[in-house]
mmCIF file of C-alpha atoms and ligand atoms in Angstrom:
data_model
loop_
_atom_site.group_PDB
_atom_site.id
_atom_site.type_symbol
_atom_site.label_atom_id
_atom_site.label_comp_id
_atom_site.label_asym_id
_atom_site.label_seq_id
_atom_site.Cartn_x
_atom_site.Cartn_y
_atom_site.Cartn_z
ATOM 1 C CA MET A 1 25.193 49.086 14.933
ATOM 2 C CA LEU A 2 22.066 50.194 13.120
ATOM 3 C CA ARG A 3 21.571 53.758 11.929
ATOM 4 C CA LEU A 4 18.254 54.981 10.565
ATOM 5 C CA LEU A 5 17.347 58.135 8.686
ATOM 6 C CA THR A 6 14.039 59.170 7.149
ATOM 7 C CA ALA A 7 13.168 62.031 4.809
ATOM 8 C CA GLY A 8 10.040 63.184 3.058
ATOM 9 C CA GLU A 9 7.133 65.579 3.305
ATOM 10 C CA SER A 10 3.585 64.351 3.932
ATOM 11 C CA HIS A 11 2.329 65.544 0.517
ATOM 12 C CA GLY A 12 5.654 65.539 -1.270
ATOM 13 C CA ARG A 13 6.661 63.077 -3.945
ATOM 14 C CA ALA A 14 7.791 60.326 -1.584
ATOM 15 C CA LEU A 15 9.048 59.223 1.789
ATOM 16 C CA VAL A 16 12.569 57.837 1.691
ATOM 17 C CA GLY A 17 14.736 56.142 4.269
ATOM 18 C CA ILE A 18 18.064 54.478 4.858
ATOM 19 C CA ILE A 19 18.960 51.804 7.390
ATOM 20 C CA GLU A 20 22.633 50.999 7.724
ATOM 21 C CA GLY A 21 24.346 48.272 9.729
ATOM 22 C CA VAL A 22 22.039 45.346 8.900
ATOM 23 C CA PRO A 23 24.071 42.114 8.748
ATOM 24 C CA SER A 24 24.331 40.378 5.374
ATOM 25 C CA ASN A 25 22.388 37.280 4.271
ATOM 26 C CA LEU A 26 19.205 38.229 6.137
ATOM 27 C CA GLU A 27 16.177 37.209 4.105
ATOM 28 C CA LEU A 28 14.195 40.335 3.338
ATOM 29 C CA ASN A 29 11.543 41.236 0.813
ATOM 30 C CA ALA A 30 9.174 44.138 0.231
ATOM 31 C CA GLU A 31 6.189 41.997 1.187
ATOM 32 C CA TYR A 32 7.446 41.604 4.756
ATOM 33 C CA ILE A 33 7.786 45.389 5.133
ATOM 34 C CA ASN A 34 4.487 46.037 3.335
ATOM 35 C CA HIS A 35 2.647 43.910 5.861
ATOM 36 C CA GLN A 36 3.743 46.285 8.636
ATOM 37 C CA LEU A 37 2.841 49.305 6.467
ATOM 38 C CA HIS A 38 -0.595 47.864 5.852
ATOM 39 C CA ARG A 39 -1.128 47.334 9.577
ATOM 40 C CA ARG A 40 -0.148 50.963 10.244
ATOM 41 C CA GLN A 41 -2.822 52.210 7.869
ATOM 42 C CA GLN A 42 -5.678 50.460 9.669
ATOM 43 C CA GLY A 43 -7.835 51.465 12.593
ATOM 44 C CA TYR A 44 -11.203 53.025 13.213
ATOM 45 C CA GLY A 45 -10.921 56.803 13.317
ATOM 46 C CA ARG A 46 -8.457 57.401 10.488
ATOM 47 C CA GLY A 47 -9.146 60.305 8.121
ATOM 48 C CA GLY A 48 -9.480 60.525 4.325
ATOM 49 C CA ARG A 49 -5.786 60.183 3.541
ATOM 50 C CA MET A 50 -5.683 56.486 4.300
ATOM 51 C CA LYS A 51 -8.265 55.948 1.554
ATOM 52 C CA ILE A 52 -5.910 57.587 -0.942
ATOM 53 C CA GLU A 53 -2.720 55.812 0.059
ATOM 54 C CA THR A 54 -1.835 52.146 -0.185
ATOM 55 C CA ASP A 55 1.588 52.374 1.360
ATOM 56 C CA ARG A 56 4.018 50.035 -0.309
ATOM 57 C CA VAL A 57 7.748 50.116 -0.179
ATOM 58 C CA GLU A 58 10.260 49.763 -2.960
ATOM 59 C CA ILE A 59 13.639 48.421 -1.923
ATOM 60 C CA LEU A 60 16.204 50.494 -3.811
ATOM 61 C CA THR A 61 19.514 49.247 -2.441
ATOM 62 C CA GLY A 62 21.179 46.840 -0.060
ATOM 63 C CA VAL A 63 19.177 43.730 -0.963
ATOM 64 C CA ARG A 64 19.963 41.250 -3.735
ATOM 65 C CA HIS A 65 17.875 38.229 -4.677
ATOM 66 C CA GLY A 66 15.886 38.454 -1.450
ATOM 67 C CA LYS A 67 18.837 38.745 0.930
ATOM 68 C CA THR A 68 20.602 41.702 2.504
ATOM 69 C CA ILE A 69 24.193 42.202 1.363
ATOM 70 C CA GLY A 70 25.400 44.221 4.351
ATOM 71 C CA SER A 71 25.365 47.563 2.566
ATOM 72 C CA PRO A 72 22.945 50.411 3.423
ATOM 73 C CA ILE A 73 19.342 49.528 2.631
ATOM 74 C CA SER A 74 17.362 52.381 1.115
ATOM 75 C CA LEU A 75 13.618 52.394 0.749
ATOM 76 C CA VAL A 76 11.014 54.571 -0.922
ATOM 77 C CA ILE A 77 7.258 54.913 -0.402
ATOM 78 C CA TRP A 78 5.600 56.989 -3.115
ATOM 79 C CA ASN A 79 2.901 59.370 -1.871
ATOM 80 C CA ARG A 80 -0.138 58.861 -4.079
ATOM 81 C CA ASP A 81 -1.607 62.110 -2.767
ATOM 82 C CA PHE A 82 1.297 64.014 -4.376
ATOM 83 C CA GLU A 83 -0.737 63.964 -7.595
ATOM 84 C CA ASN A 84 -3.205 66.314 -5.926
ATOM 85 C CA TRP A 85 -0.488 68.606 -4.584
ATOM 86 C CA GLY A 86 1.821 68.981 -7.604
ATOM 87 C CA GLU A 87 2.753 72.675 -7.727
ATOM 88 C CA LYS A 88 2.030 73.224 -4.036
ATOM 89 C CA MET A 89 4.821 70.807 -3.163
ATOM 90 C CA ALA A 90 7.120 71.246 -6.173
ATOM 91 C CA ALA A 91 10.850 71.354 -5.462
ATOM 92 C CA GLU A 92 11.413 73.962 -8.210
ATOM 93 C CA PRO A 93 10.064 77.540 -7.944
ATOM 94 C CA VAL A 94 6.548 77.901 -9.396
ATOM 95 C CA LYS A 95 4.914 80.809 -11.198
ATOM 96 C CA VAL A 96 1.436 80.464 -9.677
ATOM 97 C CA GLU A 97 0.507 82.052 -6.347
ATOM 98 C CA ILE A 98 0.316 79.373 -3.616
ATOM 99 C CA GLU A 99 -1.948 80.204 -0.686
ATOM 100 C CA LYS A 100 0.047 80.354 2.538
ATOM 101 C CA VAL A 101 -0.996 78.777 5.829
ATOM 102 C CA LEU A 102 -0.812 81.429 8.557
ATOM 103 C CA ILE A 103 -3.119 80.137 11.282
ATOM 104 C CA PRO A 104 -1.341 77.709 13.640
ATOM 105 C CA ARG A 105 -3.169 74.815 15.308
ATOM 106 C CA PRO A 106 -2.806 74.643 19.111
ATOM 107 C CA GLY A 107 -0.887 71.528 20.145
ATOM 108 C CA HIS A 108 0.737 71.107 16.734
ATOM 109 C CA ALA A 109 4.298 72.081 15.766
ATOM 110 C CA ASP A 110 2.828 74.865 13.551
ATOM 111 C CA LEU A 111 3.638 77.954 15.622
ATOM 112 C CA VAL A 112 7.004 76.938 17.054
ATOM 113 C CA GLY A 113 8.105 75.452 13.732
ATOM 114 C CA LYS A 114 7.324 78.669 11.879
ATOM 115 C CA TYR A 115 9.380 80.751 14.310
ATOM 116 C CA LYS A 116 12.215 78.291 14.621
ATOM 117 C CA TYR A 117 12.807 77.874 10.891
ATOM 118 C CA GLY A 118 11.759 81.389 9.853
ATOM 119 C CA TYR A 119 9.098 80.271 7.361
ATOM 120 C CA ASP A 120 6.503 82.593 5.872
ATOM 121 C CA ASP A 121 4.222 79.575 5.390
ATOM 122 C CA ILE A 122 3.198 77.074 8.077
ATOM 123 C CA ARG A 123 2.744 74.503 5.287
ATOM 124 C CA ASN A 124 6.487 73.786 5.607
ATOM 125 C CA VAL A 125 5.961 72.737 9.234
ATOM 126 C CA ILE A 126 2.817 70.703 8.590
ATOM 127 C CA GLU A 127 4.560 68.706 5.898
ATOM 128 C CA ARG A 128 7.443 67.351 7.932
ATOM 129 C CA ALA A 129 5.852 67.363 11.397
ATOM 130 C CA SER A 130 3.071 65.113 10.071
ATOM 131 C CA ALA A 131 2.709 61.610 11.457
ATOM 132 C CA ARG A 132 3.044 60.439 7.883
ATOM 133 C CA GLU A 133 6.758 60.211 8.693
ATOM 134 C CA THR A 134 5.928 57.119 10.709
ATOM 135 C CA ALA A 135 5.219 55.239 7.473
ATOM 136 C CA MET A 136 8.923 55.308 6.588
ATOM 137 C CA ARG A 137 9.992 54.775 10.189
ATOM 138 C CA VAL A 138 7.853 51.647 10.334
ATOM 139 C CA ALA A 139 9.310 50.472 7.014
ATOM 140 C CA LEU A 140 12.913 50.881 8.207
ATOM 141 C CA SER A 141 12.105 49.420 11.602
ATOM 142 C CA ALA A 142 10.478 46.411 9.958
ATOM 143 C CA VAL A 143 13.943 45.489 8.654
ATOM 144 C CA ALA A 144 15.188 45.355 12.257
ATOM 145 C CA ARG A 145 12.059 43.403 13.180
ATOM 146 C CA ARG A 146 12.921 40.856 10.475
ATOM 147 C CA LEU A 147 16.369 40.454 12.038
ATOM 148 C CA LEU A 148 14.848 39.977 15.493
ATOM 149 C CA SER A 149 12.419 37.371 14.233
ATOM 150 C CA GLU A 150 15.398 35.253 13.044
ATOM 151 C CA LEU A 151 16.451 35.130 16.705
ATOM 152 C CA GLY A 152 13.011 34.246 18.012
ATOM 153 C CA VAL A 153 12.266 37.736 19.346
ATOM 154 C CA ARG A 154 8.577 38.534 18.880
ATOM 155 C CA ILE A 155 6.784 41.859 19.259
ATOM 156 C CA GLY A 156 3.103 42.615 19.736
ATOM 157 C CA SER A 157 0.815 45.353 20.937
ATOM 158 C CA HIS A 158 -2.773 46.098 21.744
ATOM 159 C CA VAL A 159 -4.818 49.173 22.561
ATOM 160 C CA PHE A 160 -5.405 49.492 26.292
ATOM 161 C CA SER A 161 -7.676 52.528 26.193
ATOM 162 C CA ILE A 162 -9.131 55.211 23.942
ATOM 163 C CA GLY A 163 -10.506 58.288 25.673
ATOM 164 C CA ASN A 164 -12.045 56.937 28.863
ATOM 165 C CA ALA A 165 -12.997 53.552 27.371
ATOM 166 C CA GLY A 166 -10.493 50.912 28.415
ATOM 167 C CA TYR A 167 -9.581 48.049 30.712
ATOM 168 C CA LYS A 168 -10.484 48.323 34.367
ATOM 169 C CA ASP A 169 -9.359 44.868 35.438
ATOM 170 C CA ARG A 170 -5.608 44.492 35.043
ATOM 171 C CA GLU A 171 -5.489 40.990 36.471
ATOM 172 C CA GLU A 172 -7.877 39.549 33.899
ATOM 173 C CA LEU A 173 -6.007 41.245 31.064
ATOM 174 C CA ASP A 174 -2.663 39.998 32.352
ATOM 175 C CA SER A 175 -3.699 36.376 32.499
ATOM 176 C CA MET A 176 -5.014 36.609 28.943
ATOM 177 C CA LEU A 177 -1.772 38.237 27.736
ATOM 178 C CA ALA A 178 0.304 35.633 29.583
ATOM 179 C CA LYS A 179 -1.536 32.851 27.785
ATOM 180 C CA MET A 180 -1.059 34.525 24.405
ATOM 181 C CA MET A 181 2.654 34.986 24.969
ATOM 182 C CA LYS A 182 3.065 31.256 25.535
ATOM 183 C CA LEU A 183 1.570 30.443 22.134
ATOM 184 C CA GLU A 184 3.523 29.793 18.958
ATOM 185 C CA HIS A 185 4.277 33.393 18.054
ATOM 186 C CA GLY A 186 5.049 34.695 21.558
ATOM 187 C CA ALA A 187 4.124 38.364 21.954
ATOM 188 C CA GLU A 188 3.304 38.596 18.254
ATOM 189 C CA GLU A 189 0.248 36.498 19.057
ATOM 190 C CA ILE A 190 -1.151 39.634 20.743
ATOM 191 C CA ALA A 191 -0.652 41.652 17.558
ATOM 192 C CA ILE A 192 -2.251 38.958 15.407
ATOM 193 C CA GLU A 193 -5.324 38.884 17.649
ATOM 194 C CA ALA A 194 -5.497 42.679 18.061
ATOM 195 C CA ASP A 195 -5.293 43.206 14.289
ATOM 196 C CA ASP A 196 -8.708 41.540 14.008
ATOM 197 C CA SER A 197 -10.259 44.444 15.883
ATOM 198 C CA GLU A 198 -10.876 47.829 14.249
ATOM 199 C CA VAL A 199 -9.450 49.506 17.320
ATOM 200 C CA ARG A 200 -6.866 46.759 18.005
ATOM 201 C CA CYS A 201 -8.503 45.967 21.324
ATOM 202 C CA LEU A 202 -8.573 42.353 22.539
ATOM 203 C CA ASP A 203 -11.907 42.665 24.336
ATOM 204 C CA LYS A 204 -14.980 42.968 22.126
ATOM 205 C CA SER A 205 -17.133 44.911 24.563
ATOM 206 C CA ILE A 206 -14.345 47.383 25.400
ATOM 207 C CA ALA A 207 -13.660 47.730 21.664
ATOM 208 C CA ASP A 208 -17.308 48.611 21.103
ATOM 209 C CA ARG A 209 -17.094 51.316 23.757
ATOM 210 C CA MET A 210 -13.923 52.670 22.143
ATOM 211 C CA ILE A 211 -15.684 52.882 18.791
ATOM 212 C CA GLN A 212 -18.609 54.690 20.411
ATOM 213 C CA GLN A 213 -16.167 57.187 21.911
ATOM 214 C CA ILE A 214 -14.537 57.828 18.542
ATOM 215 C CA LYS A 215 -17.948 58.218 16.876
ATOM 216 C CA ARG A 216 -18.871 60.757 19.514
ATOM 217 C CA ALA A 217 -15.605 62.675 19.057
ATOM 218 C CA LYS A 218 -16.135 62.701 15.303
ATOM 219 C CA LYS A 219 -19.666 64.036 15.718
ATOM 220 C CA LEU A 220 -18.393 66.775 18.006
ATOM 221 C CA GLY A 221 -15.585 67.690 15.589
ATOM 222 C CA ASP A 222 -13.123 66.564 18.230
ATOM 223 C CA THR A 223 -10.297 64.023 18.572
ATOM 224 C CA LEU A 224 -9.214 61.343 21.056
ATOM 225 C CA GLY A 225 -6.002 59.867 22.387
ATOM 226 C CA GLY A 226 -5.347 56.697 24.341
ATOM 227 C CA ILE A 227 -2.863 54.197 25.698
ATOM 228 C CA VAL A 228 -1.152 51.341 23.879
ATOM 229 C CA GLU A 229 0.846 48.476 25.327
ATOM 230 C CA VAL A 230 3.780 46.822 23.588
ATOM 231 C CA PHE A 231 5.157 43.418 24.620
ATOM 232 C CA VAL A 232 8.310 41.680 23.465
ATOM 233 C CA THR A 233 9.090 38.023 24.130
ATOM 234 C CA GLY A 234 12.176 35.932 23.474
ATOM 235 C CA LEU A 235 14.690 38.530 24.590
ATOM 236 C CA PRO A 236 17.817 37.253 26.300
ATOM 237 C CA ILE A 237 18.986 38.457 29.704
ATOM 238 C CA GLY A 238 21.603 41.205 29.595
ATOM 239 C CA LEU A 239 20.666 43.637 26.801
ATOM 240 C CA GLY A 240 21.445 47.252 27.712
ATOM 241 C CA SER A 241 23.536 48.356 30.652
ATOM 242 C CA TYR A 242 23.481 50.368 33.857
ATOM 243 C CA VAL A 243 27.137 51.455 33.567
ATOM 244 C CA GLU A 244 26.436 54.631 31.598
ATOM 245 C CA PHE A 245 23.226 56.632 31.284
ATOM 246 C CA ASP A 246 22.965 56.448 27.511
ATOM 247 C CA ARG A 247 23.322 52.665 27.504
ATOM 248 C CA LYS A 248 20.221 52.056 29.643
ATOM 249 C CA LEU A 249 17.754 50.170 27.477
ATOM 250 C CA ASP A 250 14.702 51.683 29.177
ATOM 251 C CA GLY A 251 16.032 55.159 28.340
ATOM 252 C CA GLN A 252 16.611 54.186 24.721
ATOM 253 C CA LEU A 253 13.159 52.624 24.395
ATOM 254 C CA ALA A 254 11.529 55.663 25.984
ATOM 255 C CA GLN A 255 13.247 57.885 23.411
ATOM 256 C CA ALA A 256 11.992 55.704 20.570
ATOM 257 C CA MET A 257 8.428 55.761 21.938
ATOM 258 C CA MET A 258 8.414 59.461 22.766
ATOM 259 C CA SER A 259 9.613 60.292 19.264
ATOM 260 C CA ILE A 260 6.361 58.928 17.817
ATOM 261 C CA HIS A 261 4.026 61.789 17.005
ATOM 262 C CA ALA A 262 1.639 62.734 19.831
ATOM 263 C CA ILE A 263 3.113 60.225 22.334
ATOM 264 C CA LYS A 264 3.373 62.187 25.563
ATOM 265 C CA GLY A 265 3.819 59.540 28.223
ATOM 266 C CA VAL A 266 5.895 56.362 28.367
ATOM 267 C CA GLU A 267 6.010 53.743 31.094
ATOM 268 C CA ILE A 268 8.011 50.575 31.518
ATOM 269 C CA GLY A 269 5.447 48.237 33.031
ATOM 270 C CA GLU A 270 3.002 50.251 35.086
ATOM 271 C CA GLY A 271 5.545 52.894 36.025
ATOM 272 C CA PHE A 272 3.040 55.556 37.081
ATOM 273 C CA ARG A 273 0.848 53.213 39.104
ATOM 274 C CA ASN A 274 3.870 51.707 40.799
ATOM 275 C CA ALA A 275 4.757 55.190 42.018
ATOM 276 C CA THR A 276 1.615 55.118 44.198
ATOM 277 C CA LEU A 277 2.411 51.788 45.904
ATOM 278 C CA PHE A 278 4.773 50.479 48.598
ATOM 279 C CA GLY A 279 8.039 48.991 47.383
ATOM 280 C CA SER A 280 6.923 45.616 48.702
ATOM 281 C CA GLU A 281 3.927 45.778 46.365
ATOM 282 C CA VAL A 282 6.023 46.671 43.339
ATOM 283 C CA HIS A 283 9.248 44.673 43.152
ATOM 284 C CA ASP A 284 9.374 41.186 41.715
ATOM 285 C CA GLU A 285 10.719 38.683 44.211
ATOM 286 C CA ILE A 286 13.625 36.431 43.297
ATOM 287 C CA LEU A 287 12.712 32.830 44.092
ATOM 288 C CA LEU A 288 14.186 29.393 43.640
ATOM 289 C CA ARG A 289 12.087 26.665 42.025
ATOM 290 C CA ASN A 290 13.705 23.340 41.142
ATOM 291 C CA LYS A 291 17.078 25.020 41.677
ATOM 292 C CA LYS A 292 16.220 27.615 39.021
ATOM 293 C CA ILE A 293 15.862 31.333 39.654
ATOM 294 C CA VAL A 294 12.315 32.464 38.876
ATOM 295 C CA ARG A 295 10.422 35.728 39.110
ATOM 296 C CA PRO A 296 6.795 35.234 40.151
ATOM 297 C CA THR A 297 5.701 38.605 38.750
ATOM 298 C CA ASN A 298 6.831 41.075 36.074
ATOM 299 C CA ARG A 299 5.972 44.472 37.509
ATOM 300 C CA ALA A 300 9.388 45.719 36.370
ATOM 301 C CA GLY A 301 8.267 45.210 32.771
ATOM 302 C CA GLY A 302 11.251 43.094 31.784
ATOM 303 C CA LEU A 303 13.969 45.590 32.698
ATOM 304 C CA GLU A 304 16.020 46.068 35.852
ATOM 305 C CA GLY A 305 18.908 48.531 35.957
ATOM 306 C CA GLY A 306 18.321 49.335 32.302
ATOM 307 C CA ILE A 307 19.031 45.688 31.412
ATOM 308 C CA THR A 308 16.668 43.006 30.132
ATOM 309 C CA ASN A 309 15.995 40.434 32.837
ATOM 310 C CA GLY A 310 14.553 37.653 30.703
ATOM 311 C CA GLN A 311 10.924 38.540 31.398
ATOM 312 C CA PRO A 312 8.727 39.889 28.609
ATOM 313 C CA LEU A 313 9.410 43.521 27.889
ATOM 314 C CA TRP A 314 6.343 45.619 28.633
ATOM 315 C CA ILE A 315 6.046 49.216 27.453
ATOM 316 C CA ARG A 316 3.049 51.523 27.773
ATOM 317 C CA ALA A 317 2.719 54.676 25.703
ATOM 318 C CA ALA A 318 0.104 57.426 26.015
ATOM 319 C CA MET A 319 -0.984 59.362 22.955
ATOM 320 C CA LYS A 320 -2.532 62.794 23.271
ATOM 321 C CA PRO A 321 -5.567 63.573 21.099
ATOM 322 C CA ILE A 322 -4.579 64.689 17.587
ATOM 323 C CA SER A 323 -4.292 68.472 17.461
ATOM 324 C CA THR A 324 -6.217 69.101 14.248
ATOM 325 C CA LEU A 325 -9.819 69.674 15.349
ATOM 326 C CA MET A 326 -12.806 70.021 13.045
ATOM 327 C CA LYS A 327 -14.341 72.191 15.770
ATOM 328 C CA PRO A 328 -11.196 74.253 16.243
ATOM 329 C CA LEU A 329 -9.813 75.939 19.322
ATOM 330 C CA LYS A 330 -8.893 79.607 19.293
ATOM 331 C CA SER A 331 -5.751 80.673 17.535
ATOM 332 C CA ILE A 332 -4.304 83.721 15.782
ATOM 333 C CA ASP A 333 -4.194 84.700 12.132
ATOM 334 C CA LEU A 334 -0.532 85.650 11.950
ATOM 335 C CA SER A 335 -1.048 87.790 8.836
ATOM 336 C CA LYS A 336 -3.468 90.095 10.679
ATOM 337 C CA MET A 337 -2.525 89.308 14.285
ATOM 338 C CA LYS A 338 -6.195 88.733 15.052
ATOM 339 C CA THR A 339 -7.909 86.024 17.077
ATOM 340 C CA ILE A 340 -9.565 83.442 14.896
ATOM 341 C CA GLU A 341 -10.466 79.745 14.916
ATOM 342 C CA ALA A 342 -7.523 77.434 14.201
ATOM 343 C CA ARG A 343 -7.290 76.023 10.699
ATOM 344 C CA ARG A 344 -9.054 72.832 9.803
ATOM 345 C CA GLU A 345 -6.814 70.425 7.988
ATOM 346 C CA ARG A 346 -7.752 66.925 6.891
ATOM 347 C CA SER A 347 -6.598 64.624 9.664
ATOM 348 C CA ASP A 348 -7.417 61.581 11.743
ATOM 349 C CA PHE A 349 -9.950 61.649 14.597
ATOM 350 C CA CYS A 350 -8.113 58.951 16.472
ATOM 351 C CA ALA A 351 -4.867 57.272 15.471
ATOM 352 C CA VAL A 352 -4.278 55.230 18.633
ATOM 353 C CA PRO A 353 -4.609 51.826 16.875
ATOM 354 C CA ALA A 354 -1.983 52.895 14.314
ATOM 355 C CA ALA A 355 0.249 54.252 17.081
ATOM 356 C CA GLY A 356 0.378 50.748 18.592
ATOM 357 C CA VAL A 357 1.684 49.343 15.316
ATOM 358 C CA VAL A 358 4.223 52.172 15.063
ATOM 359 C CA ALA A 359 5.315 51.598 18.684
ATOM 360 C CA GLU A 360 5.817 47.861 18.049
ATOM 361 C CA ASN A 361 8.021 48.560 15.096
ATOM 362 C CA VAL A 362 10.119 51.440 16.428
ATOM 363 C CA ALA A 363 11.070 49.264 19.393
ATOM 364 C CA ALA A 364 12.734 46.849 16.955
ATOM 365 C CA PRO A 365 15.845 48.871 15.973
ATOM 366 C CA VAL A 366 16.538 49.664 19.635
ATOM 367 C CA LEU A 367 16.413 45.974 20.540
ATOM 368 C CA ALA A 368 18.272 44.843 17.422
ATOM 369 C CA ASN A 369 20.993 47.363 18.225
ATOM 370 C CA ALA A 370 21.307 46.056 21.773
ATOM 371 C CA ILE A 371 21.593 42.515 20.404
ATOM 372 C CA LEU A 372 24.188 43.502 17.799
ATOM 373 C CA GLU A 373 26.132 45.351 20.467
ATOM 374 C CA LYS A 374 26.224 42.316 22.755
ATOM 375 C CA PHE A 375 26.643 39.486 20.250
ATOM 376 C CA GLY A 376 27.900 41.161 17.056
ATOM 377 C CA GLY A 377 28.187 39.643 13.619
ATOM 378 C CA ASP A 378 28.599 40.903 10.064
ATOM 379 C CA SER A 379 26.365 38.227 8.573
ATOM 380 C CA ILE A 380 23.142 36.841 10.014
ATOM 381 C CA GLY A 381 24.837 33.430 10.162
ATOM 382 C CA GLU A 382 27.624 34.794 12.329
ATOM 383 C CA LEU A 383 25.158 36.600 14.592
ATOM 384 C CA LYS A 384 22.963 33.488 14.960
ATOM 385 C CA GLU A 385 25.925 31.298 15.722
ATOM 386 C CA ARG A 386 27.139 33.607 18.495
ATOM 387 C CA TYR A 387 23.604 34.112 19.754
ATOM 388 C CA SER A 388 22.811 30.409 20.025
ATOM 389 C CA ARG A 389 26.078 29.890 21.902
ATOM 390 C CA GLU A 390 25.915 32.848 24.275
ATOM 391 C CA ALA A 391 22.338 34.071 24.734
ATOM 392 C CA PHE A 392 20.927 33.294 28.153
ATOM 393 C CA PHE A 393 17.177 33.323 28.778
ATOM 394 C CA GLY A 394 15.025 33.619 31.880
ATOM 395 C CA SER A 395 11.536 32.461 32.761
ATOM 396 C CA THR A 396 8.511 34.053 31.098
ATOM 397 C CA VAL A 397 6.003 35.273 33.615
ATOM 398 C CA VAL A 398 3.796 38.268 32.948
ATOM 399 C CA LYS A 399 1.578 38.435 36.003
ATOM 400 C CA THR A 400 1.753 41.930 37.468
ATOM 401 C CA GLN A 401 -0.376 41.545 40.588
HETATM 402 C C1 EPS B 501 -0.822 60.384 8.106
HETATM 403 C C2 EPS B 501 -1.051 61.160 7.029
HETATM 404 C C3 EPS B 501 -1.616 62.519 7.176
HETATM 405 C C4 EPS B 501 -2.513 62.597 8.413
HETATM 406 C C5 EPS B 501 -1.890 62.057 9.655
HETATM 407 C C6 EPS B 501 -1.104 60.803 9.475
HETATM 408 O O1 EPS B 501 -2.298 62.737 6.005
HETATM 409 P P1 EPS B 501 -3.038 64.094 5.618
HETATM 410 O O2 EPS B 501 -2.325 65.189 6.358
HETATM 411 O O3 EPS B 501 -2.853 64.177 4.134
HETATM 412 O O4 EPS B 501 -4.452 63.852 6.014
HETATM 413 O O5 EPS B 501 -3.703 61.878 8.186
HETATM 414 O O6 EPS B 501 -1.061 63.031 10.176
HETATM 415 C C7 EPS B 501 -1.359 63.565 11.408
HETATM 416 C C8 EPS B 501 -2.187 63.034 12.232
HETATM 417 C C9 EPS B 501 -0.632 64.760 11.771
HETATM 418 O O7 EPS B 501 -0.760 65.188 12.902
HETATM 419 O O8 EPS B 501 0.051 65.285 10.921
HETATM 420 C C10 EPS B 501 -0.272 59.031 7.977
HETATM 421 O O9 EPS B 501 0.118 58.583 6.880
HETATM 422 O O10 EPS B 501 -0.226 58.358 9.013
#
């Protein structure tokens, strides 16, 4: 089973990570991981930091001559910005006076983090609570994604909405997504197409409206959230289980999504909309066509009873607007206990496009784990052999209406 651990402060020397449990003989190189890191850095609405960093990973252990050897894989991403932070982020005590951060931003971990860990400087919270952590999480998760791709599992995402600019017509979107998922790269086709858009939106006119919204937020010194959708194709029937709560795949995926910074809502399929409808309008009928069981719709989002049902997996995640505002909300200066505007800190205005890339990738270790649990294998050859013998697939329909 895979285990992942990340470490690193946003402006510290580096982000580091370990992934353990990856079968041996899996082809893996830094370039594959760097592609995902590059995708994470894109998107209209990012702040100044992304101009400083060109996130690239160095593989320190666990890979030899382009193949995994079954031992823990450790990675490092050097923070270029560390150069500008030197003494402020030094591990050793420093002689110079470092200005402390004492004004918490509403919506951020600042205030609770300070009290929980007993800091005299909110900087310690900012550093680790930063969404920069997702750079290493994406890097580690990309290893699991590489494993999945060997088995024909493909992952993609697109931005459904930013602020109040987004899709109104679900049916039209669904038929477009269905077509894309039947192409060569399965769900990854969606990611390839979305990556061409600055906001990772598949519809040009909606994308333009999203950009207008972000421009407006920027002008107002404000920020915006939105909704991303992740799809996975090529998954076999039977991953996850209903027999115990912590083995339900929807629960595990929701945890992975919710652990992404600023993600505050997760749905499998259109979970929240389905809650407003009759059962007869929601559940996917079980039909026979040419003696084969088929599902005419995929409102369940590819999971029933916490188990994959052979339909594309469909996850929606809602991101709240980033909590660092250039036109700040009220807060308190904790050194004087006086009301004051919250601190401005360089940040993004909208990171929804990046969140989609993060969501795609963090789904990978959850799915790879479920596959390893069911099929097992110490080498990729062993896993593939068992998988080709035992994996059972369903029909691929994505229509929700
Ligand atoms: C991020 C790096 C950070 C932020 C952002 C994500 O860089 P800096 O703090 O130096 O500008 O831009 O972090 C947040 C949005 C946050 O809430 O902390 C990155 O690499 O993605």
